[in-house]
Each structure stands twice: as C-alpha cells, then as structure tokens.
Tab-separated table of C-alpha atoms and ligand atoms in Angstrom:
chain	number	residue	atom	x	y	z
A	24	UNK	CA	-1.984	11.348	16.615
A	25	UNK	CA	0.581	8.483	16.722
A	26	UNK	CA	1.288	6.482	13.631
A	27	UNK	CA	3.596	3.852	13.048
A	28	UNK	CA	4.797	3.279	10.101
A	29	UNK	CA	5.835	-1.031	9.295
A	30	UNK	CA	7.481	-1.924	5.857
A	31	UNK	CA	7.390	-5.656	4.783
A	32	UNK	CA	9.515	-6.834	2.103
A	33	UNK	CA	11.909	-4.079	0.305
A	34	UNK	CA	10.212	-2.434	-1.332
A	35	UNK	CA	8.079	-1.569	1.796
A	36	UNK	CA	11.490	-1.269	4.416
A	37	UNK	CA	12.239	1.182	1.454
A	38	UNK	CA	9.179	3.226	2.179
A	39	UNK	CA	9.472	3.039	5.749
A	40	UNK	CA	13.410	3.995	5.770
A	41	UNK	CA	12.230	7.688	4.002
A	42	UNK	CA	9.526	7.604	6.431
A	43	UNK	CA	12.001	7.389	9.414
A	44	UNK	CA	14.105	10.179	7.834
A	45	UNK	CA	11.461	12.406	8.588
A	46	UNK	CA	11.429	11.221	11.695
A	47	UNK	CA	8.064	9.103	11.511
A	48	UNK	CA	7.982	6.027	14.206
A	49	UNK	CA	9.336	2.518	11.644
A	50	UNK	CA	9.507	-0.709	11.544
A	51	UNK	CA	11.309	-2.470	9.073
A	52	UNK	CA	10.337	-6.782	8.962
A	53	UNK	CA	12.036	-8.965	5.750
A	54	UNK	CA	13.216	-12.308	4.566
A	55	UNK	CA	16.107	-10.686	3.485
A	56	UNK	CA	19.102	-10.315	5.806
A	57	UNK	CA	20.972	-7.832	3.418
A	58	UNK	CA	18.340	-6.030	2.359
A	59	UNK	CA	17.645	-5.376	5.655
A	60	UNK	CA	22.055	-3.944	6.624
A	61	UNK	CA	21.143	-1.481	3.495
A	62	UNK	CA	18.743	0.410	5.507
A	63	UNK	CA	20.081	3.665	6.495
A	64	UNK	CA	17.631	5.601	9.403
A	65	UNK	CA	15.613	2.683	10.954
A	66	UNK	CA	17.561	1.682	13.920
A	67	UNK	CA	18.876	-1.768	14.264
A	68	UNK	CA	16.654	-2.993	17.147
A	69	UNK	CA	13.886	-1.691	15.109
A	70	UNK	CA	14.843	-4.305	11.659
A	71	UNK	CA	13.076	-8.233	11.998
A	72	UNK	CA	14.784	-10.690	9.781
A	73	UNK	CA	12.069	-13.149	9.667
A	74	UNK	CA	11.698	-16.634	8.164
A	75	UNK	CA	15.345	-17.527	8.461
A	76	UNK	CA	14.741	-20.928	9.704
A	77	UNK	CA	12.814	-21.316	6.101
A	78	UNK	CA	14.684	-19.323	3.604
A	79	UNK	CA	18.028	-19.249	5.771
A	80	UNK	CA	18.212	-15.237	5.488
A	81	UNK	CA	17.741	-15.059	1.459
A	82	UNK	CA	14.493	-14.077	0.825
A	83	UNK	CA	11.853	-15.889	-1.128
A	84	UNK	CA	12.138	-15.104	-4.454
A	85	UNK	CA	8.461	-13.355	-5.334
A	86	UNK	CA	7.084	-16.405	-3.971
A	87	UNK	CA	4.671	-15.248	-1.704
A	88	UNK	CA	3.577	-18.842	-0.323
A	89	UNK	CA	6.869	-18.422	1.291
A	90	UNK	CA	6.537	-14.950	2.790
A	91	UNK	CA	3.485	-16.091	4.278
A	92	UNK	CA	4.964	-18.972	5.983
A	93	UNK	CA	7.917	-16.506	6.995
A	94	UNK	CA	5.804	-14.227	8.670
A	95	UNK	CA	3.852	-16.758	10.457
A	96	UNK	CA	6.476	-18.669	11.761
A	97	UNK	CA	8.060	-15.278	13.326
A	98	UNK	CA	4.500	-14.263	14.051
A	99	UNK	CA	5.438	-13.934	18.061
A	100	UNK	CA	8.524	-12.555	17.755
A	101	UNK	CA	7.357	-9.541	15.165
A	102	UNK	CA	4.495	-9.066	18.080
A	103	UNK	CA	6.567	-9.167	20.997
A	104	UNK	CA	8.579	-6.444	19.027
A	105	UNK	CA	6.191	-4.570	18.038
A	106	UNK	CA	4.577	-4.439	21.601
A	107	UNK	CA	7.872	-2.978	22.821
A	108	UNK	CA	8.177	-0.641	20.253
A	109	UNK	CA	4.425	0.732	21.042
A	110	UNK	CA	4.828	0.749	24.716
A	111	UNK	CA	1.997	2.084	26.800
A	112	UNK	CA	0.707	4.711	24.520
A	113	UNK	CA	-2.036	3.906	21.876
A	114	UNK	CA	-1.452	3.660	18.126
A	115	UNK	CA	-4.081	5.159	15.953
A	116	UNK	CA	-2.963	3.975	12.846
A	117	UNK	CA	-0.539	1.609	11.878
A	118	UNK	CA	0.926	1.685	8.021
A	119	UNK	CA	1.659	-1.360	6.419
A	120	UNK	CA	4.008	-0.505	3.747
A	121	UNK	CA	4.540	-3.109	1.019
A	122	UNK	CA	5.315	-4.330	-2.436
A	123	UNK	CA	2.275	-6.508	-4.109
A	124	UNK	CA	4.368	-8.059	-6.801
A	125	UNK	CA	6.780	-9.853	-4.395
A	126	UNK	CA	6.684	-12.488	-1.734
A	127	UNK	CA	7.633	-11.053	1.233
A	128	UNK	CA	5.722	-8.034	1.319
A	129	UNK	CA	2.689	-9.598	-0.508
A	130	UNK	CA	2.666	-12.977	1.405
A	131	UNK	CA	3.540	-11.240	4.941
A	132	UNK	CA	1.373	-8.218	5.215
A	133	UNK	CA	-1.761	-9.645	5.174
A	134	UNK	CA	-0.813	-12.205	8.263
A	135	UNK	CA	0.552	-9.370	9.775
A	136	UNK	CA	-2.471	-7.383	9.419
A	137	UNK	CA	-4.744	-9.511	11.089
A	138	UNK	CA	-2.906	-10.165	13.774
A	139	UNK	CA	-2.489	-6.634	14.243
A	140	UNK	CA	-6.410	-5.788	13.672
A	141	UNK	CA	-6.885	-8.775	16.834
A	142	UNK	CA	-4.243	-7.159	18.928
A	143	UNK	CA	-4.383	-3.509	18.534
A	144	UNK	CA	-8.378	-3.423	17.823
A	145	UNK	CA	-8.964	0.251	18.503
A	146	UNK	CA	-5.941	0.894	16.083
A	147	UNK	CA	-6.348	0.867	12.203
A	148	UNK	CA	-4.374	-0.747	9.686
A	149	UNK	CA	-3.946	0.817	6.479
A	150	UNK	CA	-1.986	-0.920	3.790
A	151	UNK	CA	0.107	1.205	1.593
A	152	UNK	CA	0.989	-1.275	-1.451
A	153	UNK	CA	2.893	-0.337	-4.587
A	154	UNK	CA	1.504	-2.103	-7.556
A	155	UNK	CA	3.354	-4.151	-10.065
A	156	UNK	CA	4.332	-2.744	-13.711
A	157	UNK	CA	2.761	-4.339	-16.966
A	158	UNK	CA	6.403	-5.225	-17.833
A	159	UNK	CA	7.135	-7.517	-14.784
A	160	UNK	CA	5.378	-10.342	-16.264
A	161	UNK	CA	2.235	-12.571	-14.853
A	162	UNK	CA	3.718	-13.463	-11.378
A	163	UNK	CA	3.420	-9.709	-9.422
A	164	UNK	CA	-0.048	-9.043	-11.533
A	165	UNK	CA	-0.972	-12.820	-9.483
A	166	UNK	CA	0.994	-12.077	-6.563
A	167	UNK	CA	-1.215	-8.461	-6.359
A	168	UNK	CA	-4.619	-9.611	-7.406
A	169	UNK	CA	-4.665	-12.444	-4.348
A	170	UNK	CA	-3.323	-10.359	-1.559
A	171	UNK	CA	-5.242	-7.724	-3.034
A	172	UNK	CA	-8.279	-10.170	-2.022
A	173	UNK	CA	-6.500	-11.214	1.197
A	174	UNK	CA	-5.970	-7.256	2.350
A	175	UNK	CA	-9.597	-5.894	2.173
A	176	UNK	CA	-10.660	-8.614	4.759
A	177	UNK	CA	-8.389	-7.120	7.407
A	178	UNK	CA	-7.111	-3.750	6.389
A	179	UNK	CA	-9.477	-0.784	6.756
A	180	UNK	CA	-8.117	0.462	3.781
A	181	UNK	CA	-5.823	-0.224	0.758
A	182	UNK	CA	-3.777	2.767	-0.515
A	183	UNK	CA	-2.673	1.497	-3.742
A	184	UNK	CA	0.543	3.693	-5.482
A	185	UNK	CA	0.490	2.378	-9.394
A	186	UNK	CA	3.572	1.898	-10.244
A	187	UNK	CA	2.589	1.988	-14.057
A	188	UNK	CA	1.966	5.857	-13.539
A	189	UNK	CA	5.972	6.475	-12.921
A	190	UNK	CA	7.068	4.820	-16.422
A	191	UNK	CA	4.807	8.272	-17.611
A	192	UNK	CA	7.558	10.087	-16.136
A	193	UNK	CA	10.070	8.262	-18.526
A	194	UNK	CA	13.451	8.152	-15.610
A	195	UNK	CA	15.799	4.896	-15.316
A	196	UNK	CA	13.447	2.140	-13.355
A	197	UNK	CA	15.449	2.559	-9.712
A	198	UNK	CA	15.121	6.326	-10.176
A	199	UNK	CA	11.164	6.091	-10.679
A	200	UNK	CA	11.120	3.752	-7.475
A	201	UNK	CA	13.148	6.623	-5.765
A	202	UNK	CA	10.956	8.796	-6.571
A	203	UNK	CA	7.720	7.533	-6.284
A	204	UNK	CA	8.651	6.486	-2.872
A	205	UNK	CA	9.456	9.561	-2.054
A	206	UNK	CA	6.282	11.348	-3.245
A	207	UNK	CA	4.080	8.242	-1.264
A	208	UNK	CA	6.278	9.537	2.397
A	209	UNK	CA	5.534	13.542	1.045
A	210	UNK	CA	1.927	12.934	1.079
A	211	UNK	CA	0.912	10.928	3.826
A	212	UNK	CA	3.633	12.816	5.570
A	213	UNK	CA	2.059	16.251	4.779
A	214	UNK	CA	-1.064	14.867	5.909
A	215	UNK	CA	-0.148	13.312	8.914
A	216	UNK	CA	1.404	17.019	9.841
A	217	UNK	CA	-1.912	18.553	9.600
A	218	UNK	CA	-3.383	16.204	11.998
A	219	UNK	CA	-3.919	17.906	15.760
A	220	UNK	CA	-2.751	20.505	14.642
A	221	UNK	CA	-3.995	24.289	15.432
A	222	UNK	CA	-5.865	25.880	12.814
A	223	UNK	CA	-8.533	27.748	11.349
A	224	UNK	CA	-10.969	24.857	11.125
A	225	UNK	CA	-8.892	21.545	11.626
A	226	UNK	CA	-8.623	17.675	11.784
A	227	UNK	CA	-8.249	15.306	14.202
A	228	UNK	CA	-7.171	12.197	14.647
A	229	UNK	CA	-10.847	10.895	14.855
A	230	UNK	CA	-11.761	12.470	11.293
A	231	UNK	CA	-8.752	10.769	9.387
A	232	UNK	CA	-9.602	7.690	11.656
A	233	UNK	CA	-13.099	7.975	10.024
A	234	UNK	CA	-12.257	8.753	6.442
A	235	UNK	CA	-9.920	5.558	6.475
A	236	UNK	CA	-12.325	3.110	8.245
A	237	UNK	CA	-13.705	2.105	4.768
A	238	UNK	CA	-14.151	-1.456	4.785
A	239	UNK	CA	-10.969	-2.786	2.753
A	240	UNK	CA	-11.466	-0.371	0.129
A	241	UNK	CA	-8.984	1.426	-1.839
A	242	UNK	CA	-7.622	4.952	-0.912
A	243	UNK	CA	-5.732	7.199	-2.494
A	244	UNK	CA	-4.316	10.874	-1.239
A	245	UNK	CA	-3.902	13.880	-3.915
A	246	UNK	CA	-1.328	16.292	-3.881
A	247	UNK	CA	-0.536	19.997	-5.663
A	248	UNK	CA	1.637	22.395	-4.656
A	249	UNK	CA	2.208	25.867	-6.243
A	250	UNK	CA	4.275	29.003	-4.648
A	251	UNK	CA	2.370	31.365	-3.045
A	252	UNK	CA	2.699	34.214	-5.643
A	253	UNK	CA	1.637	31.836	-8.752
A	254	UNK	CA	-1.603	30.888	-7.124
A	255	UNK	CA	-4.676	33.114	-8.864
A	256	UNK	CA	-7.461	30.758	-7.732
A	257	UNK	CA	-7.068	28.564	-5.134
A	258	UNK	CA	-10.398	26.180	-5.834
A	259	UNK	CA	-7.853	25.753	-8.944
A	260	UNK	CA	-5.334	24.424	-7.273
A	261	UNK	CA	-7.781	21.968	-4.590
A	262	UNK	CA	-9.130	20.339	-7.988
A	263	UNK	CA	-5.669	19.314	-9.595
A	264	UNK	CA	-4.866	17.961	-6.191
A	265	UNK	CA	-7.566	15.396	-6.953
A	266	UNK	CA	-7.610	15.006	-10.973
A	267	UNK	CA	-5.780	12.386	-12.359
A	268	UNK	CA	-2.669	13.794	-12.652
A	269	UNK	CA	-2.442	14.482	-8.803
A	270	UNK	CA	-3.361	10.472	-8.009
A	271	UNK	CA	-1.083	7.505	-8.302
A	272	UNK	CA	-3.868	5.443	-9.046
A	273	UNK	CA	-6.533	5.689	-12.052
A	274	UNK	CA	-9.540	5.759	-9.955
A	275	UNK	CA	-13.120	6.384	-10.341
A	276	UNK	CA	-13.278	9.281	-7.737
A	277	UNK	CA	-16.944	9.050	-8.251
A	278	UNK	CA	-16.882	6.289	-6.338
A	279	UNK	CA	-15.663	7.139	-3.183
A	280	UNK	CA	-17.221	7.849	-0.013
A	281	UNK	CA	-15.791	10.390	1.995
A	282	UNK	CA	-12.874	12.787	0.889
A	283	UNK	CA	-10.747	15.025	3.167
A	284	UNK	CA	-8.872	17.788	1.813
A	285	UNK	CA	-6.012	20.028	4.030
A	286	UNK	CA	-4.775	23.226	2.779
A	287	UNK	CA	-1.789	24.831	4.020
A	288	UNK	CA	-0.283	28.166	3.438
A	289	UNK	CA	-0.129	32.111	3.449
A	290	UNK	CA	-3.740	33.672	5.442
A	291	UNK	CA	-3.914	36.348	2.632
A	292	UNK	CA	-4.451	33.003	-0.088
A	293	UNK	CA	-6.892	30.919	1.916
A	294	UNK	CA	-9.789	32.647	0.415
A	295	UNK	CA	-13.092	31.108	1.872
A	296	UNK	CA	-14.799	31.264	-1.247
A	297	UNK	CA	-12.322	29.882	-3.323
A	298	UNK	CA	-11.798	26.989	-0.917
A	299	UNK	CA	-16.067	26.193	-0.718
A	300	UNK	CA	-16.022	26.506	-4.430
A	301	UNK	CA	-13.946	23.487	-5.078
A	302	UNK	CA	-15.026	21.522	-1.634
A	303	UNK	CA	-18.832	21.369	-2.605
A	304	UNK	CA	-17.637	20.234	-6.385
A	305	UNK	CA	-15.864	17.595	-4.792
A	306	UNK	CA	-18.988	16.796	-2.462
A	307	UNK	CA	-20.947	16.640	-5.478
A	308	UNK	CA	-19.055	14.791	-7.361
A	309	UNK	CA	-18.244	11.843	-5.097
A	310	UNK	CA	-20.634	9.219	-3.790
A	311	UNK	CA	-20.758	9.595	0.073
A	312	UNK	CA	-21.059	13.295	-0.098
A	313	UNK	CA	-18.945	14.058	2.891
A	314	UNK	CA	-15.963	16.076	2.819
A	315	UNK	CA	-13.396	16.635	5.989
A	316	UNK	CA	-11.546	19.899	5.401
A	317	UNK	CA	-9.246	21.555	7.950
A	318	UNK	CA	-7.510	25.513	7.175
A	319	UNK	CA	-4.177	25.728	7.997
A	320	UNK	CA	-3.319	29.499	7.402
A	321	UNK	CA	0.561	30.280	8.090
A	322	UNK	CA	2.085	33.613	7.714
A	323	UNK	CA	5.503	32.406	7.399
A	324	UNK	CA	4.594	30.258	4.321
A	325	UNK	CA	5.540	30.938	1.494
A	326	UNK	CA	3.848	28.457	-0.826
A	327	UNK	CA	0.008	26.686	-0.970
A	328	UNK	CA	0.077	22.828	0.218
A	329	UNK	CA	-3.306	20.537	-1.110
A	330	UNK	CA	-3.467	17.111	0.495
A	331	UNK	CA	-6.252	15.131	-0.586
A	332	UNK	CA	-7.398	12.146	0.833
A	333	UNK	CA	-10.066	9.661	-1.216
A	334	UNK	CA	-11.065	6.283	1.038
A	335	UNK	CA	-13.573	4.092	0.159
A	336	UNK	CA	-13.068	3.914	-3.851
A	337	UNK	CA	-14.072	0.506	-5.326
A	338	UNK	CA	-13.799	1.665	-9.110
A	339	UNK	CA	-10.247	1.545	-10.269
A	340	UNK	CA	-8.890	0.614	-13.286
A	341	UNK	CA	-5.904	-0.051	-12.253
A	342	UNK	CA	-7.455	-2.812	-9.765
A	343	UNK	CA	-9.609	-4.421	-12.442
A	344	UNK	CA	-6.864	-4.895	-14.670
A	345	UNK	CA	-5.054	-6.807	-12.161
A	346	UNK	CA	-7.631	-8.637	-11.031
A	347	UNK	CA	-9.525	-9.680	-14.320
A	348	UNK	CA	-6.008	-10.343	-15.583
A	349	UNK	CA	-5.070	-12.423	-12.774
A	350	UNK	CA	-8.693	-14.626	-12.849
A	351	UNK	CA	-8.206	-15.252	-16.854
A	352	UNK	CA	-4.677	-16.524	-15.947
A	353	UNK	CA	-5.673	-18.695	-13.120
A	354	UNK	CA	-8.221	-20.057	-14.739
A	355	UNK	CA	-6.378	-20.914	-17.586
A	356	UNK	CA	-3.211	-22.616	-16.053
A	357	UNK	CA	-5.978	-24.655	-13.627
A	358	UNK	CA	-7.778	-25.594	-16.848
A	359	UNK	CA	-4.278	-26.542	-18.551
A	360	UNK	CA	-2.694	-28.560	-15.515
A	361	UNK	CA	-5.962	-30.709	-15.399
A	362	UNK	CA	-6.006	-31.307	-19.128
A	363	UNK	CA	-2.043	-31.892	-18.878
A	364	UNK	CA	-3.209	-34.562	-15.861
A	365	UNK	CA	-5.666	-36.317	-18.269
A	366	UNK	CA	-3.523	-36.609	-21.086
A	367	UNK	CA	-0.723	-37.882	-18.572
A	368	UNK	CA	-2.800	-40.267	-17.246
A	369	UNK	CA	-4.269	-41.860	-20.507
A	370	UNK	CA	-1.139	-41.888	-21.758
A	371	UNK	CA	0.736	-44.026	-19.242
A	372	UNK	CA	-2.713	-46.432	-18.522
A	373	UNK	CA	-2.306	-49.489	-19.826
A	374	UNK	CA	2.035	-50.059	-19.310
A	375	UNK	CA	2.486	-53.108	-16.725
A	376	UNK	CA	4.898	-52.882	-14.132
A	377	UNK	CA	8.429	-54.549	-14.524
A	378	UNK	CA	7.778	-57.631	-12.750
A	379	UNK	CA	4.971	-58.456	-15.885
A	380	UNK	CA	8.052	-58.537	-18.016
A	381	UNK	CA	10.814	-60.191	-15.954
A	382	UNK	CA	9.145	-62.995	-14.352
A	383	UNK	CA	10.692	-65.056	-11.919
A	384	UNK	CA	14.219	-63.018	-11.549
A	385	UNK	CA	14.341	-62.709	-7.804
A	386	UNK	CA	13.730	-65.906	-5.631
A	387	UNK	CA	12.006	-65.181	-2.547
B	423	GTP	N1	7.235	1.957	-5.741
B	423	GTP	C1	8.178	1.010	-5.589
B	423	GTP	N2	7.942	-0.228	-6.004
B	423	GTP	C2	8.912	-1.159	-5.824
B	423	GTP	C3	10.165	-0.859	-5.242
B	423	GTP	N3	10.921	-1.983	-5.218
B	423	GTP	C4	10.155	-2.966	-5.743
B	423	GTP	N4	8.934	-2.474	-6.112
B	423	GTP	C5	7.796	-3.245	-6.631
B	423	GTP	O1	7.514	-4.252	-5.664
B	423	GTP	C6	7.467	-5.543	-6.236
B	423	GTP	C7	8.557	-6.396	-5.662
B	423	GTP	O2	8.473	-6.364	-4.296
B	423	GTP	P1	9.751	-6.469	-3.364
B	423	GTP	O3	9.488	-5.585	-2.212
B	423	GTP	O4	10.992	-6.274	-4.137
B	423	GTP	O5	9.656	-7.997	-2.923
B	423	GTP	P2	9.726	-8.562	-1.453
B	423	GTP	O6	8.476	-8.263	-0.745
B	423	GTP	O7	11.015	-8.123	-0.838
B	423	GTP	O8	9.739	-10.132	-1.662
B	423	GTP	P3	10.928	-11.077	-2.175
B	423	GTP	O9	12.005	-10.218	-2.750
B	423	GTP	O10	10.253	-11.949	-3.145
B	423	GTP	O11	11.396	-11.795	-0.957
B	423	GTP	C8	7.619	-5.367	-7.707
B	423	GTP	O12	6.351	-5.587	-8.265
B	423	GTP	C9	8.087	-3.933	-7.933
B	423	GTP	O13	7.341	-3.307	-8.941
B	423	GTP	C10	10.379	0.483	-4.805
B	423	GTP	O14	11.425	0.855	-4.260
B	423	GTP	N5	9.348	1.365	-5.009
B	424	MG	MG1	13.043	-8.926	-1.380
C-alpha cells in the first residue's frame, strides 16, 4: 500500500511535515517561500514554491482566487515533480492535506486534484481539510463552503478535521493546531499501518481503496485507545472510537455508507464476541450496512488500538453550517453590491460632462 501524502498551503505542509516524521512519503507545495524554510523533515527537493511569478514568494493572503491561479500557473512543474517523486511504482492513494479557510490550500487543492484524478486515474485522491473556527470571521467559512463544492467533484472523499472541536479542549490557539495535527497524522497513520499487514482477518489496500471511493463525500476516521489492563469490554471501547467524542467532525454517522474498523492489540483481549457485538451495532446503525474489519492480535502489545474509518457521510453539521452560512452571505453581499450599483447609478445620471460647462476653452 503506497500513499503519498501532499500538503498545500501551511496549514497542510504542516500536516504533511508530522506525516514525514513518521516517515510517510510528502510533498510539501505553497505560495509561501518562508513558510516553506520552516519545514523541518520534508526534504528540500521535495518543497514547491509555487505562484512566485504572481505573489513574488509571499503568499496570497486567504485569497483563494490567487492560490488558484498559483497552482495553475505551476501546474507542470508540481506534475513533473510529482512524477519524479512517484517513479515507476503505483500510488494508491494520494492525501491532499489542506487548510479550507485560506487561499493557498483552499484555492490550490482542488486544481491539483483534478489534475491528479486525470493523471494518476487508478490512484485516489482523498482530501484531508481542516475547517475554519467560528471566530475567524466570514472569509474561511466562504473560502470552505466553495472549495468544499469544488472538492467533491474530484476528490473521492473529503476528510474534514473541525477545527471548532479543539477550542473544546480550551489550550492557546497554536497549541490546539499542534495538536490536532498531530492526532489527524496518529489516525490515518495507525490506519495506514494496518493496511497489508498480517493478521487474524485483515485489510488490504483494495478494501480501504473501496471504503474511500465515495463519491466526494465526507469521511471521517475514529480513534480510542485504552491500556491493555483497563479494557473490561472491548465492543466498549470499538463504540467510543466512533461516538462523538472520538470524531473531529459532528457527523450524522447514520448516514454513511460503509465503515471499517481495525483493532490492534494483546490476543488474550481480542475477544470475538466482544468485537461482533459492537461491529453489527455499527452495521445497523449506518446506512450502507457494510463494515470492513481486520484483527490485528499482537502479543507484545501492551495496549488496545480502535481505528475507525466512516466514508460516504453527507449529514454533517458542521458542513451545513458552513455552507448555509456561506449561501446567506453570498447572497446578501450580491444583493447589496447590485443595490449599491443602482443607487450609484441614479445618483450620478443626469451630471453633464465638463465640456457642457466650459464651452469653447480649447481651440481645435
Ligand atoms: N488544524 C489546523 N488548522 C490550521 C493550521 N493552521 C491554519 N489552520 C486553519 O487553516 C486556515 C488557514 O489556512 P492556511 O493554511 O494558513 O492558509 P494558506 O493555505 O497557507 O493560504 P494563505 O496563507 O492565504 O496563502 C484557517 O482557517 C485556520 O483555521 C494548523 O496548523 N492546524
Ligand atoms: Mg499561508
């Protein structure tokens, strides 16, 4: 299972930095030439400055018209790299890791994802996105809603981290992004460990392949952990993996289509009926009915590992809020620029130009 791992903007090089610390295959693309020299474990050759020849190395200022225009513009080069990066051996999944309340990362990933979807076509592209706090104002909630819109045409699916759920946690702001960025590279990390790996019953790359070919919808992967001799029911510990508390999103779980859950740990604590106890809930409860599980019993382990995976959710709170938010906005500064056009135009009609009033000053 090969994955490569490409963060746009900084927030997303941020994500993809921690992801190259644990070794993962990144890719780190921005407007921003010193956000870029902060990096610390993607190699240089690895780091694409693009846009320069628009923004002259600065960024773009959360204005994601501009990150678009970056990435385009750079389009070729950001391919040719990436083509020598992936060399001769297929990709099965490519993570786009991102910001949606900036400009480079929300106007650049989605031009970046469908040229990867054309190029790479037996590869998927899943977008990993942090969302934008309340507090930031009405530009990110904009900024998120349309690439939001612009994502689910290309990606095959949208993991969306809520940033909102970190100010619960009640840290300093760059501590919460610290942190949250390192739970989103502890997850899919765990998960992606699991993958091809031996087993008791395991997953492939083909099953998580399946599970996030959901047609642009939203994902979002569960987490609990517990040492080994705290755990008295495992089906316990599957079901907080996938409640609220163990999401970064508030999600209608309902609503999804197929799950996949990995457990990890001592053999004496992977109890089969403990595990099918909380499985078939979680079939029953969500709408597709299809659950991937894989069994992962290790003697040497010492504590009990849930991943949980969720893909094809289109009930989210957390995406309506943007959304509706973002169409009463935009339809209310469209609605006021007209009416400000009217009023500017009825006001001025009717003034004659200077030459009404100074007659004959300039002989021709
Ligand atoms: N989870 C998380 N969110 C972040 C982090 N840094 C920024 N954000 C969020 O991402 C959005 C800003 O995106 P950035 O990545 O800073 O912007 P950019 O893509 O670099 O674009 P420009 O700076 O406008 O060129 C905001 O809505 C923040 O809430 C981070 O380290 N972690
Ligand atoms: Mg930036």
């Amino acid at each position: 299972m090969r994955a490569l791992i490409i963060g746009i903007g900084q927030c997303g090089t941020k994500i993809a930095d921690l992801f190259a610390l644990v070794d993962f295959e990144a890719i780190a693309i921005n407007t921003s030439k010193s956000d870029l020299e902060y990096l610390k474990h993607i190699p240089q050759e690895r780091r694409i400055l693009i846009g320069e020849s628009l923004t002259g190395g600065k960024g773009v200022n959360a204005n994601p018209v501009l990150g678009r225009e970056a990435m385009k513009r750079d389009l070729s080069l950001v391919m040719r790299k990436m083509n020598s990066v992936i060399g001769y051996e297929d990709v099965d999944i490519f993570f786009l890791t991102f910001g949606f309340g900036g400009g480079t990362g929300a106007g650049g990933t989605p031009v970046l994802a469908e040229a990867l979807k054309e190029e790479y076509p037996d590869s998927l592209v899943v977008a990993i996105g942090a969302l934008p706090l309340k507090e930031e104002g009405i530009r990110p909630t904009i900024n998120a809603a349309i690439t939001i819109d612009k994502l689910s045409k290309f990606a095959d699916s949208i993991i969306a981290i809520d940033n909102n759920k970190l100010k619960e946690t009640g840290m300093d702001i760059s501590g919460a992004y610290e942190k949250i960025n390192y739970t989103i590279v502890e997850r899919i990390a765990s998960l992606l460990a699991l993958i091809d790996v031996p087993g008791e019953q395991t997953l492939d790359a083909s099953d998580l392949k399946f599970v996030l070919k959901a047609f642009g919808s939203f994902a979002t992967v569960g987490y609990a952990k517990a040492e080994a001799n705290k755990v008295k029911n495992l089906s316990r510990l599957i079901l907080k993996s996938f409640e609220n508390e163990g999401l970064y999103l508030d999600a209608n779980i309902e609503s999804a289509l197929y799950g996949l859950v990995a457990i990890h740990g001592p053999p004496e604590l992977l109890k089969a009926n403990e595990i099918f106890e909380a499985l078939d809930y979680l079939a029953q409860k969500i709408k597709g009915k299809q659950i991937f599980r894989g069994f992962y019993p290790d003697p040497r382990e010492r504590e009990v590992e849930v991943v949980t995976l969720l893909s094809g959710i289109y009930e989210s709170k957390s995406i309506e809020d943007i959304i509706l938010t973002a169409k009463r906005y935009a339809q209310s500064f469209i609605k006021a620029k007209e009416e400000a056009e009217v009023r500017k135009r009825e006001l001025l009609s009717g003034l004659p130009d200077f030459d009404d009033l100074y007659p004959g000053e300039i002989n021709e």
